[in-house]
mmCIF file of C-alpha atoms in Angstrom:
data_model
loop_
_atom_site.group_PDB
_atom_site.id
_atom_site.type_symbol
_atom_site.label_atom_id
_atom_site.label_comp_id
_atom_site.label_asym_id
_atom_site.label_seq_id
_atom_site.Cartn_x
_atom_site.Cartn_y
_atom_site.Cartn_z
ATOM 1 C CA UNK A 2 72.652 -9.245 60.639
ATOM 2 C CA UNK A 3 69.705 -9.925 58.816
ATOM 3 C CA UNK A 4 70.265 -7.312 56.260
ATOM 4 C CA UNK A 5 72.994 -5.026 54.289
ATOM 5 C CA UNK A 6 73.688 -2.808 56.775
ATOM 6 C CA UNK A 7 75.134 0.471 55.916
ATOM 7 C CA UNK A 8 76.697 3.415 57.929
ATOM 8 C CA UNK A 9 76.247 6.220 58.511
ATOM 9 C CA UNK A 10 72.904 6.633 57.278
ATOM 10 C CA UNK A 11 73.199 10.296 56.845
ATOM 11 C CA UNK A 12 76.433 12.647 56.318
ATOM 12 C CA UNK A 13 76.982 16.723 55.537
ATOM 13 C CA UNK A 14 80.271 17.207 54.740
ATOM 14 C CA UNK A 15 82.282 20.220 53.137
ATOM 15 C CA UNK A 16 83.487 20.652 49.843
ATOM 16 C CA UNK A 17 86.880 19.144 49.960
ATOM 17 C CA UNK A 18 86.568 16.943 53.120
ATOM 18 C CA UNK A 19 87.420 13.519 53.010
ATOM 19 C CA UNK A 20 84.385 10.915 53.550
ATOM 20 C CA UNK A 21 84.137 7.258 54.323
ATOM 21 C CA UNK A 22 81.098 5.159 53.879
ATOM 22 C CA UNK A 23 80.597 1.472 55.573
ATOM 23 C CA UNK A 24 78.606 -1.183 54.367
ATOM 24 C CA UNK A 25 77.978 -4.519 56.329
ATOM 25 C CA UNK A 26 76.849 -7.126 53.619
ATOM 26 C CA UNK A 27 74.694 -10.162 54.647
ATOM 27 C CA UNK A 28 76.564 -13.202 56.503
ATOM 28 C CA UNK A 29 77.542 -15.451 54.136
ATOM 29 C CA UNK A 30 77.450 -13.544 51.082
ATOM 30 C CA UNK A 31 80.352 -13.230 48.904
ATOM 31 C CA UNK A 32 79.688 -10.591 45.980
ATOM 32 C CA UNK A 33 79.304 -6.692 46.961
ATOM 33 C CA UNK A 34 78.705 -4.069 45.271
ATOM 34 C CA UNK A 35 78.360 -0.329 45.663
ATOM 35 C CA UNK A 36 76.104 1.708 43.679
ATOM 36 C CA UNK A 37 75.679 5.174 43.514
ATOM 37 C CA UNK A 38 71.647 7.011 43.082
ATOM 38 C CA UNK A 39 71.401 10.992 42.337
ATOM 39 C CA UNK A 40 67.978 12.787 43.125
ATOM 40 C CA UNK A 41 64.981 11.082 40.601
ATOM 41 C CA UNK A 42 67.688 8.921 39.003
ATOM 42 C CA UNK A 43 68.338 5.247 38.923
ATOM 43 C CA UNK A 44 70.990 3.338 40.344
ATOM 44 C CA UNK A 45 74.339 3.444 38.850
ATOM 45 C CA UNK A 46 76.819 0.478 38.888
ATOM 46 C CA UNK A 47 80.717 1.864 41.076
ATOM 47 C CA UNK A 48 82.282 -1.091 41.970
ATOM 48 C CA UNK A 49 82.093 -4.916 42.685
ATOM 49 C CA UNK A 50 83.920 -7.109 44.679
ATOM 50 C CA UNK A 51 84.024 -10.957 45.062
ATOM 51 C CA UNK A 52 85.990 -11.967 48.143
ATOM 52 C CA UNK A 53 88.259 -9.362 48.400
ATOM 53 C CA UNK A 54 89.397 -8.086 44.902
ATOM 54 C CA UNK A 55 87.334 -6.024 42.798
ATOM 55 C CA UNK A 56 86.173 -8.120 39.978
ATOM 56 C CA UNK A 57 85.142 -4.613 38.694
ATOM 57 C CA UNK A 58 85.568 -1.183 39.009
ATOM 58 C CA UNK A 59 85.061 0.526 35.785
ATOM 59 C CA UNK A 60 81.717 2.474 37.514
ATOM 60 C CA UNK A 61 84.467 4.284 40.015
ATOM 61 C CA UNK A 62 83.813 7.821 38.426
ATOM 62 C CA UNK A 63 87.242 8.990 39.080
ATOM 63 C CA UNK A 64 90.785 8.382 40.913
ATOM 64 C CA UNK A 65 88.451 10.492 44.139
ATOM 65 C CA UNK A 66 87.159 6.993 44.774
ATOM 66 C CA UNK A 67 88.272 4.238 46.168
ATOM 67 C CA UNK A 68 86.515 0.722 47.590
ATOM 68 C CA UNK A 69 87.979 -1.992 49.758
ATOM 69 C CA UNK A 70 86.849 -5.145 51.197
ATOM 70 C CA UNK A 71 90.171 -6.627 53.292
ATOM 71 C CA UNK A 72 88.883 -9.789 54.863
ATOM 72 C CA UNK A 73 85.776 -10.237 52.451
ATOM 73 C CA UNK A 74 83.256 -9.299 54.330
ATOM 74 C CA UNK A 75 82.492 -5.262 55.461
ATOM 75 C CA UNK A 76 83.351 -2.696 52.954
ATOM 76 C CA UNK A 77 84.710 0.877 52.950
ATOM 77 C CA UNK A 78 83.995 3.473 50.330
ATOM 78 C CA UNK A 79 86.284 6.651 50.403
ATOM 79 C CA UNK A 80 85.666 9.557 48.737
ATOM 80 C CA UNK A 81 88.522 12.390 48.752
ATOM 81 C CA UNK A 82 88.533 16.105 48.061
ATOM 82 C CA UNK A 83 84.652 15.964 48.092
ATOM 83 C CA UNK A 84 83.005 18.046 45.613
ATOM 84 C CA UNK A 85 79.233 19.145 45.460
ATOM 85 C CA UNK A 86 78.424 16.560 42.218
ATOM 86 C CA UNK A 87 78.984 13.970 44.854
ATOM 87 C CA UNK A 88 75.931 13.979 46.609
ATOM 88 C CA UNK A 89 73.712 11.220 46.467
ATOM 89 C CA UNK A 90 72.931 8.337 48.014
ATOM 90 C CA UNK A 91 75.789 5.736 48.137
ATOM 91 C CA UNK A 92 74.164 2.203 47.959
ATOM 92 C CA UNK A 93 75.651 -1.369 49.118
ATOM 93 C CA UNK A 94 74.043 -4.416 47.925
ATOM 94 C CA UNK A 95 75.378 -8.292 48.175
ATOM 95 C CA UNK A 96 74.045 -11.310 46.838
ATOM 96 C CA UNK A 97 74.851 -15.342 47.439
ATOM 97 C CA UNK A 98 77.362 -16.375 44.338
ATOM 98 C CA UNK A 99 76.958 -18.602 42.400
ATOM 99 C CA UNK A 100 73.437 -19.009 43.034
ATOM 100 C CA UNK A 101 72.113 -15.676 42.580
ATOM 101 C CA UNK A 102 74.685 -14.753 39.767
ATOM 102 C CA UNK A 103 72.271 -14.741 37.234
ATOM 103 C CA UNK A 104 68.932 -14.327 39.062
ATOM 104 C CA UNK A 105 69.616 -10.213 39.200
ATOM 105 C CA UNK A 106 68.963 -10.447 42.951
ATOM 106 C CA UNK A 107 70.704 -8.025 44.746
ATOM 107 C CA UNK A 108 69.855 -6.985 48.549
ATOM 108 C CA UNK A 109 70.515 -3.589 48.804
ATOM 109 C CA UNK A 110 70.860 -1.861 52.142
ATOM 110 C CA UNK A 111 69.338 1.359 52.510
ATOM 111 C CA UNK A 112 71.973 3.649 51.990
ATOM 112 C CA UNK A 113 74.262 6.083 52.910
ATOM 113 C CA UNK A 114 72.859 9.669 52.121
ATOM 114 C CA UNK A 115 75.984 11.877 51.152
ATOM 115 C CA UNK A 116 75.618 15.939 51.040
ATOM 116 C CA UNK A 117 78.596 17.700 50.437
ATOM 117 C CA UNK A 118 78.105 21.588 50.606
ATOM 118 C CA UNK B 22 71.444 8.358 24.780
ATOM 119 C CA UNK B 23 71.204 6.541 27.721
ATOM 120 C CA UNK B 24 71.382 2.312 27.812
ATOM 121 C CA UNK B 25 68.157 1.847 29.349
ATOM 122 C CA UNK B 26 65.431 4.582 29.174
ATOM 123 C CA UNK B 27 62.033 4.407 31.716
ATOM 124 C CA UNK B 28 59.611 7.159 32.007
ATOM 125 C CA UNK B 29 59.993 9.070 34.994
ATOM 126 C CA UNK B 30 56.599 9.760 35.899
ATOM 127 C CA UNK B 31 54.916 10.682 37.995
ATOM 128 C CA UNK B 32 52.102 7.906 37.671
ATOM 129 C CA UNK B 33 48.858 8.049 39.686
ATOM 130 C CA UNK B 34 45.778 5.508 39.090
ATOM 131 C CA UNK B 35 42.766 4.810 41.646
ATOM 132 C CA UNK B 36 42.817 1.501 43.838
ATOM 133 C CA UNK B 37 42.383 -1.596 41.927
ATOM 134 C CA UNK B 38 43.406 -0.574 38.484
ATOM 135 C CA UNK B 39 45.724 -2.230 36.026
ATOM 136 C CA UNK B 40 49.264 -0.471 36.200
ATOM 137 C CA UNK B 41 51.931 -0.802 33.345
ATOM 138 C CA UNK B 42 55.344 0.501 33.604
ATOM 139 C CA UNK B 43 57.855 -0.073 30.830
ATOM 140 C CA UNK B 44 61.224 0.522 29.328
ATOM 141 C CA UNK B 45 63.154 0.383 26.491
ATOM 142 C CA UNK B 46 66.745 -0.466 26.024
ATOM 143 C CA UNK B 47 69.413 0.308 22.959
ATOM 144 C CA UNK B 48 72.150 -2.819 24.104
ATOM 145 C CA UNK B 49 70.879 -6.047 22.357
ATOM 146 C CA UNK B 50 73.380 -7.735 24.871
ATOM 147 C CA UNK B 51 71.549 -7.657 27.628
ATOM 148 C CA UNK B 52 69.995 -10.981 28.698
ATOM 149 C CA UNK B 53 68.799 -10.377 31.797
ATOM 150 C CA UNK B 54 65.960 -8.277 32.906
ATOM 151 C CA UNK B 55 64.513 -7.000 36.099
ATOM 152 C CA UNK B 56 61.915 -4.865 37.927
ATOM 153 C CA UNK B 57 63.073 -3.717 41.452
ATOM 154 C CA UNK B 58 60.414 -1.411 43.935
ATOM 155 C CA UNK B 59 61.842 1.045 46.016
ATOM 156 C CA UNK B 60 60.093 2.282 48.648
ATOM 157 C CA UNK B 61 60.621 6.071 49.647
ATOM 158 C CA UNK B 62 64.330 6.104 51.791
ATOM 159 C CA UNK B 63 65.068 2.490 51.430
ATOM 160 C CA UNK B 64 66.964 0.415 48.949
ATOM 161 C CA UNK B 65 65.285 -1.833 45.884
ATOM 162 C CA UNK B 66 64.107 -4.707 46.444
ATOM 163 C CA UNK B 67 63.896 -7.485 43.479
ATOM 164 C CA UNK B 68 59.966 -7.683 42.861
ATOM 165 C CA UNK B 69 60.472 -9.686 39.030
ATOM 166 C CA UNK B 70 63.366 -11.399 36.829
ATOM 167 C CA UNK B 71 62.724 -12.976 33.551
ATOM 168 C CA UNK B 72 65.849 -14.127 31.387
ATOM 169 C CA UNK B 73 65.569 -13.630 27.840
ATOM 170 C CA UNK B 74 62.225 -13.033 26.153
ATOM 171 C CA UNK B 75 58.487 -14.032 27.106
ATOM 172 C CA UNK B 76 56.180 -13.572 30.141
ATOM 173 C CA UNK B 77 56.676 -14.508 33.520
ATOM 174 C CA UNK B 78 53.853 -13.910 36.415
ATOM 175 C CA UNK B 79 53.687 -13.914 40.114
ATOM 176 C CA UNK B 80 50.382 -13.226 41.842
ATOM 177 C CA UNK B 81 49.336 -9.599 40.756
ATOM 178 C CA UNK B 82 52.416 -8.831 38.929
ATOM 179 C CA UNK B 83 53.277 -10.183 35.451
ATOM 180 C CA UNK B 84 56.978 -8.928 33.637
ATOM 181 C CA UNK B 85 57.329 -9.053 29.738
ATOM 182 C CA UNK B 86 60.120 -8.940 27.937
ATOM 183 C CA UNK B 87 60.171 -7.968 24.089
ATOM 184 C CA UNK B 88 64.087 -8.494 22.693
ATOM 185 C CA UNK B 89 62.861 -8.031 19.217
ATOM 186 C CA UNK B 90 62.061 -4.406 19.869
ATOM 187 C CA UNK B 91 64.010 -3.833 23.015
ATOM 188 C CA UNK B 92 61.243 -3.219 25.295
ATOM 189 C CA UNK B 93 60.121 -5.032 28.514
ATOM 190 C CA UNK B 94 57.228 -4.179 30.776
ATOM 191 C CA UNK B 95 55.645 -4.769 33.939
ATOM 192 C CA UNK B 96 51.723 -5.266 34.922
ATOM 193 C CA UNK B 97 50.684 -4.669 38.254
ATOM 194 C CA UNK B 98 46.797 -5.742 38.647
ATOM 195 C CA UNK B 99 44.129 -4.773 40.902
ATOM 196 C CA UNK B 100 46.626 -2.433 42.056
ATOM 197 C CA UNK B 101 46.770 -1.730 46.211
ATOM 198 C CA UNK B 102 47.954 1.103 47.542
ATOM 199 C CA UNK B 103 50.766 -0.296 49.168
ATOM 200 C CA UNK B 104 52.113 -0.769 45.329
ATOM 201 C CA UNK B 105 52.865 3.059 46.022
ATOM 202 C CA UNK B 106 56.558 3.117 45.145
ATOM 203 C CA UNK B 107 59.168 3.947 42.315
ATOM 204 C CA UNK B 108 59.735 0.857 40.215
ATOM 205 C CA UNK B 109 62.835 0.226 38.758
ATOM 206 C CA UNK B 110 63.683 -1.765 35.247
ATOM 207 C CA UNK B 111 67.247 -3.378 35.500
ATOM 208 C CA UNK B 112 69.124 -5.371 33.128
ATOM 209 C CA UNK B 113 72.754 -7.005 32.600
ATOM 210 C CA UNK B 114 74.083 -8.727 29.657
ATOM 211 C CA UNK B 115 75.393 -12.399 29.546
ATOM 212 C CA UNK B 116 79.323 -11.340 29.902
ATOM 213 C CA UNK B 117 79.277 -10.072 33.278
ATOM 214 C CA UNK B 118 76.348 -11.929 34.260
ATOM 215 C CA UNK B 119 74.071 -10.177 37.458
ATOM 216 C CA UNK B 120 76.904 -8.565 38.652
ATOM 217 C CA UNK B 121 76.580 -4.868 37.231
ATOM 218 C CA UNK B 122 73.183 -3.870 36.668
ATOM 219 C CA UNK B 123 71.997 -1.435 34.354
ATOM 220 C CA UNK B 124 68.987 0.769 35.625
ATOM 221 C CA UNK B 125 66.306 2.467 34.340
ATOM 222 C CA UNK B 126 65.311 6.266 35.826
ATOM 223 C CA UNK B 127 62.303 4.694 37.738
ATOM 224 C CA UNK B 128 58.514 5.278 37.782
ATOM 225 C CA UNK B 129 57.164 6.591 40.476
ATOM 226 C CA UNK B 130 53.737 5.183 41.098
ATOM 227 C CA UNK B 131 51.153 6.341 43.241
ATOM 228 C CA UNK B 132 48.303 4.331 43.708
ATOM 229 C CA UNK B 133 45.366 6.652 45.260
ATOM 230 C CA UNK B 134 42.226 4.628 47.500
#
C-alpha cells in the first residue's frame, strides 16, 4: 500500500483479555518499529525490528509484550493479561534503511487505539 | 526528569503570526534532532531534521538547534491555519542512529483566522 497500514484502528477490550495489534509497513521497507502514545503525551520508543529480528527491544515495558515480524514484512504486537495502564494508542512506523537511518524519517501509520476497561 | 522536555501547551496565535515551539534536552548524546506534526487522530509526520547544531529552513518553517545549551527550536512564519496541529521535537543519539527516537510531550498549536 501506499502507507503503514495498521489494524484494527480501534479496540475495547477487558482487563485481562489478550490483544493483538497488526501493522502493514510500506513495500519495500525494511526497519519497523512500534511505538506506544498515552493521552497528551509523546511517542515512546517499544520495539524495532530490521528484517525479522528485533535489533531492539529495550522499550517493551514488560514480559506482557511481545512483537514479531516472521517473513520481514507485517508485524504483530501482543499484549497479554491486559491491564487498564495499557491504553493508548499503539503506533507502527517503517522507514527505507540505510538511507533514512539517520535522516529521523519515520512514516508512521495512524494507529491502533487500545482501551482496556 | 524526563530526556527531552517540550511545553505542552496549549498555544493559540492569530493567522499570519510568527510561531516558536521549543525544547530542551538533558542527553548531550543526542545528535540528531527533529520536529514531527501530528494532526488530530493520525500519526507524525517528519516536517524538519537538522543533524548537529545550526539552522536549517524550508519555506515557512526554519529548525534551530543549540547543543551548547541543549535546546532546539522551531519557527513557523506567517503562520496558516492549517499549521493547526501538535508538533513534536524528536531526537536520537549517534549509537543507535534514527532508529529509537526520543520525543518531546508535544505543543499543541492552534492557529485562529
Amino acid at each position: 500500500g501506499a502507507g503503514v497500514s495498521q489494524t484494527p484502528s480501534n479496540k475495547v477490550t477487558e482487563k485481562g483479555k489478550y490483544v493483538e495489534l497488526r501493522c502493514d509497513p510500506i513495500s519495500g521497507h525494511t526497519a519497523l518499529y512500534w511505538y506506544r502514545q498515552s493521552l497528551g503525551q509523546g511517542p515512546e520508543f517499544l520495539i524495532y525490528f530490521q528484517g525479522t529480528g528485533a535489533a531492539d527491544d529495550s522499550g517493551l515495558p514488560n514480559d506482557r509484550f511481545f512483537a514479531v515480524r516472521p517473513e520481514g514484512s507485517v508485524s504483530t504486537l501482543k499484549i497479554q493479561r491486559t491491564e487498564r495502564g495499557d491504553s493508548a494508542v499503539y503506533l507502527c512506523a517503517s522507514s527505507l534503511t540505510p538511507a533514512s537511518l539517520y535522516t529521523g524519517e519515520l512514516f508512521f501509520g495512524e494507529g491502533s487505539r487500545l482501551t482496556v476497561l | 526528569q524526563k530526556e527531552v522536555e517540550q511545553d505542552p501547551g496549549p498555544l493559540s496565535v492569530p493567522e499570519g503570526a510568527i510561531v516558536s515551539l521549543n525544547c530542551t534536552y538533558s542527553n548531550s548524546a543526542f545528535q540528531y534532532f527533529m520536529w514531527y506534526r501530528q494532526y488530530s487522530r493520525k500519526g507524525p509526520e517528519l516536517l524538519m531534521y537538522t543533524y548537529s547544531s545550526g539552522n536549517k529552513e524550508d519555506g515557512r518553517f526554519t529548525a534551530q538547534v543549540d547543543k551548547s545549551s541543549k535546546y532546539i527550536s522551531l519557527f513557523i512564519r506567517d503562520s496558516q491555519p492549517s499549521d493547526s496541529a501538535t508538533y513534536l521535537c524528536a531526537m536520537s543519539h549517534l549509537i543507535q542512529g534514527a532508529q529509537k527516537l526520543v520525543f518531546g510531550q508535544g505543543t499543541r498549536l492552534t492557529i485562529n483566522p
